[in-house]
Amino acid sequence: IFDAYRAAYLAAHQVAAPLDRLAYCALIYVADTPALAREGAQKLMWYMHSNKVATQYQNPPGYHPPAISAQMLRGNASKRNEATLDDQIARGNVFAGTPDQVYQQIKSFWEYSGGFGHLLMMGQAGFLTPEETKRSMYLFGQEVFPRLKALNAGYDEGRMQELRAATPDVAI
């Protein structure tokens, strides 16, 4: 989706799309240790497993690998619900771990997508307690967000195009 948007923006405006025109939303859970992060992220995954998404939003273009999207269109949505936390992290739908791990996951996805200026996060769902949610958001705000701001500040369109071209799509 990012590639198509950038191409259409360039065709319409004769300049590259600025980062602030692109956004991404993911489930995010940050914790002090990998074990706590995994436990919290599993609770956050309730959102995906409980299928609380309205039907019209369950299969947006580019959200799932083409093979999964085709299964969903044929009425077999079970693959989406069978995806493990590790699958969702690998797909970039969930970022979970310590602050360093979450930053690296987001940075990798940011580079893969060609960069985006806005990151929206869903940091509370399912059975996360208020304390778990607050701690995750605190760690994100204190230890991840400042590095993301620096990442965007150092955006180089040419370098990002090279990174995007060198990063193949992987079906998971």
PDB file of C-alpha atoms in Angstrom, residues 28-110:
ATOM      1  CA  ILE A  28       2.218  -2.532  20.620  1.00  0.00           C
ATOM      2  CA  TYR A  29       3.279  -3.872  23.991  1.00  0.00           C
ATOM      3  CA  VAL A  30       6.505  -2.855  25.754  1.00  0.00           C
ATOM      4  CA  ALA A  31       7.753  -4.419  28.995  1.00  0.00           C
ATOM      5  CA  ASP A  32      10.838  -4.531  31.158  1.00  0.00           C
ATOM      6  CA  THR A  33      11.754  -8.106  30.162  1.00  0.00           C
ATOM      7  CA  PRO A  34      11.115 -10.265  27.092  1.00  0.00           C
ATOM      8  CA  ALA A  35       9.029 -12.689  29.172  1.00  0.00           C
ATOM      9  CA  LEU A  36       6.767  -9.936  30.517  1.00  0.00           C
ATOM     10  CA  ALA A  37       6.479  -8.459  27.038  1.00  0.00           C
ATOM     11  CA  ARG A  38       5.408 -11.783  25.583  1.00  0.00           C
ATOM     12  CA  GLU A  39       2.849 -12.282  28.345  1.00  0.00           C
ATOM     13  CA  GLY A  40       1.393  -8.808  27.790  1.00  0.00           C
ATOM     14  CA  ALA A  41       1.393  -9.141  24.012  1.00  0.00           C
ATOM     15  CA  GLN A  42      -0.472 -12.456  24.278  1.00  0.00           C
ATOM     16  CA  LYS A  43      -3.164 -10.637  26.240  1.00  0.00           C
ATOM     17  CA  LEU A  44      -3.244  -7.879  23.629  1.00  0.00           C
ATOM     18  CA  MET A  45      -3.657 -10.520  20.899  1.00  0.00           C
ATOM     19  CA  TRP A  46      -7.183 -11.079  22.247  1.00  0.00           C
ATOM     20  CA  TYR A  47      -8.196  -8.319  19.858  1.00  0.00           C
ATOM     21  CA  MET A  48      -7.164 -10.365  16.833  1.00  0.00           C
ATOM     22  CA  HIS A  49      -8.321 -13.739  18.099  1.00  0.00           C
ATOM     23  CA  SER A  50     -11.730 -12.574  19.292  1.00  0.00           C
ATOM     24  CA  ASN A  51     -12.514 -11.143  15.845  1.00  0.00           C
ATOM     25  CA  LYS A  52     -13.900  -7.874  17.200  1.00  0.00           C
ATOM     26  CA  VAL A  53     -13.164  -6.155  13.899  1.00  0.00           C
ATOM     27  CA  ALA A  54     -16.194  -5.104  11.853  1.00  0.00           C
ATOM     28  CA  THR A  55     -16.635  -7.284   8.762  1.00  0.00           C
ATOM     29  CA  GLN A  56     -15.893  -4.484   6.294  1.00  0.00           C
ATOM     30  CA  TYR A  57     -12.490  -3.901   7.925  1.00  0.00           C
ATOM     31  CA  GLN A  58     -11.335  -7.514   8.297  1.00  0.00           C
ATOM     32  CA  ASN A  59      -9.451  -7.740   5.006  1.00  0.00           C
ATOM     33  CA  PRO A  60      -8.155  -4.321   3.897  1.00  0.00           C
ATOM     34  CA  PRO A  61      -5.760  -4.375   0.909  1.00  0.00           C
ATOM     35  CA  GLY A  62      -2.180  -4.994   1.951  1.00  0.00           C
ATOM     36  CA  TYR A  63      -2.987  -5.952   5.548  1.00  0.00           C
ATOM     37  CA  HIS A  64      -2.563  -9.697   5.019  1.00  0.00           C
ATOM     38  CA  PRO A  65      -0.282 -11.593   2.626  1.00  0.00           C
ATOM     39  CA  PRO A  66      -2.049 -12.270  -0.705  1.00  0.00           C
ATOM     40  CA  ALA A  67      -2.528 -15.997  -0.002  1.00  0.00           C
ATOM     41  CA  ILE A  68      -4.292 -15.247   3.304  1.00  0.00           C
ATOM     42  CA  SER A  69      -6.424 -12.523   1.685  1.00  0.00           C
ATOM     43  CA  ALA A  70      -7.500 -14.988  -1.005  1.00  0.00           C
ATOM     44  CA  GLN A  71      -8.510 -17.526   1.659  1.00  0.00           C
ATOM     45  CA  MET A  72     -10.520 -14.866   3.454  1.00  0.00           C
ATOM     46  CA  LEU A  73     -12.315 -13.896   0.245  1.00  0.00           C
ATOM     47  CA  ARG A  74     -13.217 -17.560  -0.249  1.00  0.00           C
ATOM     48  CA  GLY A  75     -14.746 -17.537   3.228  1.00  0.00           C
ATOM     49  CA  ASN A  76     -11.895 -19.271   5.054  1.00  0.00           C
ATOM     50  CA  ALA A  77     -10.746 -16.678   7.595  1.00  0.00           C
ATOM     51  CA  SER A  78      -9.338 -19.228  10.013  1.00  0.00           C
ATOM     52  CA  LYS A  79      -5.733 -18.566   8.968  1.00  0.00           C
ATOM     53  CA  ARG A  80      -5.898 -15.045  10.384  1.00  0.00           C
ATOM     54  CA  ASN A  81      -7.031 -16.330  13.747  1.00  0.00           C
ATOM     55  CA  GLU A  82      -4.458 -19.134  13.762  1.00  0.00           C
ATOM     56  CA  ALA A  83      -1.528 -16.730  13.425  1.00  0.00           C
ATOM     57  CA  THR A  84       0.701 -16.861  16.476  1.00  0.00           C
ATOM     58  CA  LEU A  85       2.204 -13.903  18.261  1.00  0.00           C
ATOM     59  CA  ASP A  86       5.495 -14.640  16.496  1.00  0.00           C
ATOM     60  CA  ASP A  87       3.684 -14.633  13.120  1.00  0.00           C
ATOM     61  CA  GLN A  88       2.052 -11.292  13.922  1.00  0.00           C
ATOM     62  CA  ILE A  89       5.387  -9.797  15.010  1.00  0.00           C
ATOM     63  CA  ALA A  90       7.051 -11.058  11.816  1.00  0.00           C
ATOM     64  CA  ARG A  91       4.242  -9.496   9.749  1.00  0.00           C
ATOM     65  CA  GLY A  92       4.568  -6.154  11.519  1.00  0.00           C
ATOM     66  CA  ASN A  93       1.016  -6.301  12.892  1.00  0.00           C
ATOM     67  CA  VAL A  94       2.324  -6.490  16.477  1.00  0.00           C
ATOM     68  CA  PHE A  95       5.444  -4.951  17.972  1.00  0.00           C
ATOM     69  CA  ALA A  96       6.286  -6.498  21.339  1.00  0.00           C
ATOM     70  CA  GLY A  97       9.315  -6.788  23.593  1.00  0.00           C
ATOM     71  CA  THR A  98      11.653  -4.692  25.652  1.00  0.00           C
ATOM     72  CA  PRO A  99      12.086  -1.062  24.580  1.00  0.00           C
ATOM     73  CA  ASP A 100      15.141  -1.991  22.501  1.00  0.00           C
ATOM     74  CA  GLN A 101      13.338  -4.909  20.851  1.00  0.00           C
ATOM     75  CA  VAL A 102      10.247  -2.858  20.046  1.00  0.00           C
ATOM     76  CA  TYR A 103      12.346  -0.046  18.597  1.00  0.00           C
ATOM     77  CA  GLN A 104      14.214  -2.519  16.376  1.00  0.00           C
ATOM     78  CA  GLN A 105      10.955  -4.150  15.230  1.00  0.00           C
ATOM     79  CA  ILE A 106       9.405  -0.791  14.365  1.00  0.00           C
ATOM     80  CA  LYS A 107      12.612   0.415  12.690  1.00  0.00           C
ATOM     81  CA  SER A 108      12.767  -2.730  10.534  1.00  0.00           C
ATOM     82  CA  PHE A 109       9.138  -2.340   9.499  1.00  0.00           C
ATOM     83  CA  TRP A 110       9.609   1.394   8.923  1.00  0.00           C
TER      84      TRP A 110
END
